[in-house]
Amino acid sequence: MDLNAKLTILERMVDIYDQVVGEFDLACGKYCDHCCTANVTMTTLEGYRIHAHLEKTDDMHHLDTIARLALPGRYMPGVSLNRLADICARDGDPPEEHLNPEAGPCPVLADSACPLYPVRPFGCRCMVSARNCGETGFADMDPFILTVNDVFLQHVEHIDAKGYTGNFADVMQFLESDENRQNYAAGRLGAAPEGLVANQPVFILMIPPEHRERIQPLLMQIRSIQV
Ligand code: SF4
Ligand code: SF4
């Protein structure tokens, strides 16, 4: 599948996700930024979409900001989500993850607003809460939304199976290089560089038994996306 087809699928997945999650009563709103941390992760496909958006809107200065403000304590995943699902399904030992909740704000957050909002990755889009996190100190997420999130994140990785996953700042810095972007677009990426991890297709979806029936229409909707 070529890159344009993958980007089109990603756009449709965003529409489906917003429609599904939009049916829940959420406290999320503009200038609510407690979830905008330096720990957000994403795939190269989502990073490529952001890079293309920045080029189109002549907002490339955000790349300098990301490079300048990438915080050293940011979360860097040890394996991708599909790999993790695989390891857990086989009763293996997933690598230890070090996520520092005090890592600091997302490097592009400005005046409590996201300059990339329309093209923000699923890692950001999936952060929703029924109550304001600033008041509760945590996200109050319906368990079904958690399952929906995993299903979307796993499918995004699946369509980007030849790409990488990493911290938002690391993926953007990787894609800042023309050579890396060209190799990515041509499907010529090799082993993941330091700080990023290889994606893989979905072998097992992380759906708890109580949601298996309820999630079926959504799975069919995702799988019937045609490009
Ligand atoms: S997830 Fe929490 S912090 Fe983020 S927008 Fe929603 S209510 Fe605000
Ligand atoms: S990319 Fe935007 S939505 Fe995501 S964490 Fe950063 S500021 Fe928040």
GROMACS .gro file of C-alpha atoms and ligand atoms in nm:
model
  243
    1MET     CA    1   0.000   0.000   0.000
    2ASP     CA    2   0.144   0.340  -0.090
    3LEU     CA    3   0.182   0.626   0.152
    4ASN     CA    4  -0.109   0.829   0.015
    5ALA     CA    5  -0.342   0.535   0.066
    6LYS     CA    6  -0.218   0.498   0.425
    7LEU     CA    7  -0.272   0.869   0.490
    8THR     CA    8  -0.624   0.847   0.349
    9ILE     CA    9  -0.702   0.552   0.578
   10LEU     CA   10  -0.565   0.749   0.872
   11GLU     CA   11  -0.795   1.044   0.788
   12ARG     CA   12  -1.097   0.814   0.775
   13MET     CA   13  -0.999   0.653   1.103
   14VAL     CA   14  -0.984   0.997   1.262
   15ASP     CA   15  -1.339   1.070   1.138
   16ILE     CA   16  -1.469   0.739   1.270
   17TYR     CA   17  -1.295   0.786   1.605
   18ASP     CA   18  -1.430   1.139   1.653
   19GLN     CA   19  -1.779   1.017   1.570
   20VAL     CA   20  -1.762   0.724   1.816
   21VAL     CA   21  -1.606   0.913   2.105
   22GLY     CA   22  -1.817   1.223   2.034
   23GLU     CA   23  -2.119   1.025   2.157
   24PHE     CA   24  -1.978   1.023   2.511
   25ASP     CA   25  -2.027   1.306   2.755
   26LEU     CA   26  -1.677   1.452   2.794
   27ALA     CA   27  -1.528   1.738   2.993
   28CYS     CA   28  -1.258   1.802   2.731
   29GLY     CA   29  -1.247   2.147   2.576
   30LYS     CA   30  -1.026   2.417   2.433
   31TYR     CA   31  -0.742   2.537   2.659
   32CYS     CA   32  -0.771   2.227   2.877
   33ASP     CA   33  -0.412   2.113   2.852
   34HIS     CA   34  -0.336   1.886   3.150
   35CYS     CA   35  -0.304   1.591   2.911
   36CYS     CA   36  -0.061   1.774   2.678
   37THR     CA   37   0.258   1.627   2.816
   38ALA     CA   38   0.603   1.544   2.683
   39ASN     CA   39   0.510   1.175   2.705
   40VAL     CA   40   0.285   1.154   2.399
   41THR     CA   41   0.383   0.885   2.149
   42MET     CA   42   0.286   0.832   1.787
   43THR     CA   43   0.366   0.644   1.468
   44THR     CA   44   0.574   0.769   1.178
   45LEU     CA   45   0.256   0.780   0.967
   46GLU     CA   46   0.102   1.032   1.205
   47GLY     CA   47   0.431   1.223   1.219
   48TYR     CA   48   0.443   1.235   0.840
   49ARG     CA   49   0.089   1.375   0.834
   50ILE     CA   50   0.189   1.644   1.083
   51HIS     CA   51   0.501   1.729   0.882
   52ALA     CA   52   0.295   1.761   0.562
   53HIS     CA   53   0.051   1.988   0.748
   54LEU     CA   54   0.334   2.210   0.872
   55GLU     CA   55   0.473   2.239   0.518
   56LYS     CA   56   0.131   2.326   0.382
   57THR     CA   57   0.058   2.587   0.646
   58ASP     CA   58   0.413   2.728   0.637
   59ASP     CA   59   0.454   2.653   1.006
   60MET     CA   60   0.786   2.470   0.990
   61HIS     CA   61   0.919   2.673   1.284
   62HIS     CA   62   0.740   2.421   1.509
   63LEU     CA   63   1.012   2.171   1.420
   64ASP     CA   64   1.275   2.402   1.570
   65THR     CA   65   1.061   2.438   1.882
   66ILE     CA   66   1.030   2.060   1.912
   67ALA     CA   67   1.407   2.014   1.879
   68ARG     CA   68   1.474   2.293   2.129
   69LEU     CA   69   1.215   2.195   2.388
   70ALA     CA   70   1.223   1.814   2.367
   71LEU     CA   71   1.250   1.732   2.735
   72PRO     CA   72   1.516   1.481   2.843
   73GLY     CA   73   1.274   1.299   3.078
   74ARG     CA   74   1.020   1.228   2.803
   75TYR     CA   75   0.877   0.880   2.770
   76MET     CA   76   1.034   0.660   2.503
   77PRO     CA   77   0.852   0.334   2.440
   78GLY     CA   78   1.054   0.012   2.460
   79VAL     CA   79   0.825  -0.174   2.221
   80SER     CA   80   0.531  -0.081   1.998
   81LEU     CA   81   0.173  -0.146   2.112
   82ASN     CA   82   0.120  -0.438   1.873
   83ARG     CA   83   0.443  -0.594   1.988
   84LEU     CA   84   0.335  -0.548   2.349
   85ALA     CA   85  -0.003  -0.713   2.276
   86ASP     CA   86   0.184  -0.999   2.117
   87ILE     CA   87   0.420  -1.045   2.411
   88CYS     CA   88   0.133  -1.036   2.663
   89ALA     CA   89  -0.074  -1.284   2.459
   90ARG     CA   90   0.217  -1.528   2.473
   91ASP     CA   91   0.264  -1.475   2.850
   92GLY     CA   92   0.601  -1.318   2.780
   93ASP     CA   93   0.773  -1.047   2.979
   94PRO     CA   94   0.724  -0.702   2.833
   95PRO     CA   95   1.022  -0.469   2.876
   96GLU     CA   96   1.013  -0.240   3.176
   97GLU     CA   97   0.876   0.100   3.083
   98HIS     CA   98   0.977   0.423   3.254
   99LEU     CA   99   0.706   0.686   3.228
  100ASN     CA  100   0.764   0.998   3.429
  101PRO     CA  101   0.430   1.173   3.492
  102GLU     CA  102   0.626   1.490   3.574
  103ALA     CA  103   0.810   1.492   3.239
  104GLY     CA  104   0.675   1.837   3.154
  105PRO     CA  105   0.456   1.982   2.881
  106CYS     CA  106   0.441   1.889   2.514
  107PRO     CA  107   0.701   2.098   2.327
  108VAL     CA  108   0.449   2.254   2.089
  109LEU     CA  109   0.192   2.351   2.349
  110ALA     CA  110   0.158   2.731   2.344
  111ASP     CA  111  -0.073   2.939   2.561
  112SER     CA  112  -0.256   2.620   2.662
  113ALA     CA  113  -0.346   2.550   2.299
  114CYS     CA  114  -0.226   2.297   2.043
  115PRO     CA  115  -0.105   2.448   1.715
  116LEU     CA  116  -0.138   2.103   1.553
  117TYR     CA  117  -0.487   2.032   1.681
  118PRO     CA  118  -0.650   1.921   1.351
  119VAL     CA  119  -0.366   1.676   1.284
  120ARG     CA  120  -0.277   1.575   1.638
  121PRO     CA  121  -0.188   1.208   1.668
  122PHE     CA  122  -0.411   0.941   1.818
  123GLY     CA  123  -0.197   0.948   2.133
  124CYS     CA  124  -0.342   1.296   2.196
  125ARG     CA  125  -0.685   1.237   2.042
  126CYS     CA  126  -0.735   0.933   2.266
  127MET     CA  127  -0.688   1.138   2.583
  128VAL     CA  128  -1.045   1.217   2.688
  129SER     CA  129  -1.215   1.237   3.024
  130ALA     CA  130  -1.566   1.258   3.165
  131ARG     CA  131  -1.437   1.498   3.431
  132ASN     CA  132  -1.180   1.775   3.412
  133CYS     CA  133  -0.840   1.618   3.484
  134GLY     CA  134  -0.725   1.945   3.639
  135GLU     CA  135  -0.981   1.892   3.916
  136THR     CA  136  -0.952   1.516   3.958
  137GLY     CA  137  -0.580   1.471   3.891
  138PHE     CA  138  -0.654   1.184   3.653
  139ALA     CA  139  -0.852   1.109   3.338
  140ASP     CA  140  -1.193   0.957   3.408
  141MET     CA  141  -1.229   0.739   3.100
  142ASP     CA  142  -1.517   0.506   3.023
  143PRO     CA  143  -1.370   0.151   3.004
  144PHE     CA  144  -1.520   0.109   2.658
  145ILE     CA  145  -1.332   0.418   2.536
  146LEU     CA  146  -1.011   0.258   2.663
  147THR     CA  147  -1.085  -0.045   2.446
  148VAL     CA  148  -1.177   0.177   2.150
  149ASN     CA  149  -0.847   0.363   2.197
  150ASP     CA  150  -0.644   0.041   2.191
  151VAL     CA  151  -0.826  -0.077   1.880
  152PHE     CA  152  -0.752   0.248   1.697
  153LEU     CA  153  -0.391   0.270   1.813
  154GLN     CA  154  -0.332  -0.091   1.712
  155HIS     CA  155  -0.487  -0.038   1.368
  156VAL     CA  156  -0.289   0.281   1.306
  157GLU     CA  157   0.029   0.087   1.384
  158HIS     CA  158  -0.094  -0.193   1.159
  159ILE     CA  159  -0.127   0.034   0.855
  160ASP     CA  160   0.215   0.181   0.943
  161ALA     CA  161   0.366  -0.164   1.001
  162LYS     CA  162   0.681  -0.074   0.806
  163GLY     CA  163   0.732   0.240   1.013
  164TYR     CA  164   0.826   0.322   1.369
  165THR     CA  165   0.666   0.432   1.694
  166GLY     CA  166   0.826   0.676   1.930
  167ASN     CA  167   0.786   0.981   2.142
  168PHE     CA  168   0.617   1.267   1.953
  169ALA     CA  169   0.940   1.474   1.967
  170ASP     CA  170   1.161   1.187   1.848
  171VAL     CA  171   0.935   1.095   1.556
  172MET     CA  172   0.916   1.460   1.445
  173GLN     CA  173   1.294   1.500   1.469
  174PHE     CA  174   1.344   1.180   1.270
  175LEU     CA  175   1.108   1.305   0.999
  176GLU     CA  176   1.272   1.646   0.984
  177SER     CA  177   1.544   1.486   0.771
  178ASP     CA  178   1.458   1.492   0.398
  179GLU     CA  179   1.641   1.163   0.355
  180ASN     CA  180   1.443   0.992   0.631
  181ARG     CA  181   1.114   1.123   0.490
  182GLN     CA  182   1.204   1.005   0.141
  183ASN     CA  183   1.303   0.662   0.268
  184TYR     CA  184   0.985   0.642   0.473
  185ALA     CA  185   0.767   0.743   0.177
  186ALA     CA  186   0.939   0.482  -0.039
  187GLY     CA  187   0.893   0.211   0.227
  188ARG     CA  188   1.270   0.184   0.264
  189LEU     CA  189   1.319   0.224   0.638
  190GLY     CA  190   1.564  -0.016   0.797
  191ALA     CA  191   1.604  -0.111   1.162
  192ALA     CA  192   1.463   0.146   1.403
  193PRO     CA  193   1.717   0.411   1.508
  194GLU     CA  194   1.786   0.476   1.876
  195GLY     CA  195   1.482   0.621   2.051
  196LEU     CA  196   1.228   0.471   1.810
  197VAL     CA  197   1.086   0.119   1.793
  198ALA     CA  198   0.972  -0.088   1.496
  199ASN     CA  199   0.600  -0.117   1.425
  200GLN     CA  200   0.437  -0.444   1.334
  201PRO     CA  201   0.099  -0.567   1.206
  202VAL     CA  202  -0.181  -0.656   1.447
  203PHE     CA  203  -0.175  -1.020   1.549
  204ILE     CA  204  -0.399  -0.986   1.851
  205LEU     CA  205  -0.631  -0.704   1.949
  206MET     CA  206  -0.645  -0.597   2.312
  207ILE     CA  207  -1.021  -0.631   2.362
  208PRO     CA  208  -1.150  -0.747   2.701
  209PRO     CA  209  -1.423  -1.016   2.688
  210GLU     CA  210  -1.696  -0.775   2.805
  211HIS     CA  211  -1.640  -0.549   2.502
  212ARG     CA  212  -1.600  -0.812   2.231
  213GLU     CA  213  -1.958  -0.794   2.110
  214ARG     CA  214  -2.000  -0.418   2.148
  215ILE     CA  215  -1.683  -0.341   1.950
  216GLN     CA  216  -1.779  -0.552   1.646
  217PRO     CA  217  -1.961  -0.278   1.446
  218LEU     CA  218  -1.664  -0.048   1.497
  219LEU     CA  219  -1.417  -0.313   1.386
  220MET     CA  220  -1.624  -0.370   1.073
  221GLN     CA  221  -1.630   0.004   1.006
  222ILE     CA  222  -1.250   0.029   1.037
  223ARG     CA  223  -1.187  -0.280   0.828
  224SER     CA  224  -1.426  -0.171   0.553
  225ILE     CA  225  -1.238   0.153   0.485
  226GLN     CA  226  -1.170   0.156   0.112
  227VAL     CA  227  -0.919   0.376  -0.065
  228SF4     S1  228  -0.832   1.453   2.887
  228SF4    FE1  229  -0.846   1.579   3.070
  228SF4     S2  230  -0.688   1.734   3.045
  228SF4    FE2  231  -0.721   1.644   2.844
  228SF4     S3  232  -0.871   1.780   2.745
  228SF4    FE3  233  -0.984   1.612   2.847
  228SF4     S4  234  -1.041   1.689   3.049
  228SF4    FE4  235  -0.877   1.822   2.969
  229SF4     S1  236   0.054   1.760   1.997
  229SF4    FE1  237  -0.102   1.907   2.062
  229SF4     S2  238  -0.268   1.783   2.152
  229SF4    FE2  239  -0.082   1.656   2.144
  229SF4     S3  240   0.018   1.681   2.343
  229SF4    FE3  241   0.109   1.831   2.203
  229SF4     S4  242  -0.010   2.020   2.232
  229SF4    FE4  243  -0.130   1.850   2.319
   0.00000   0.00000   0.00000
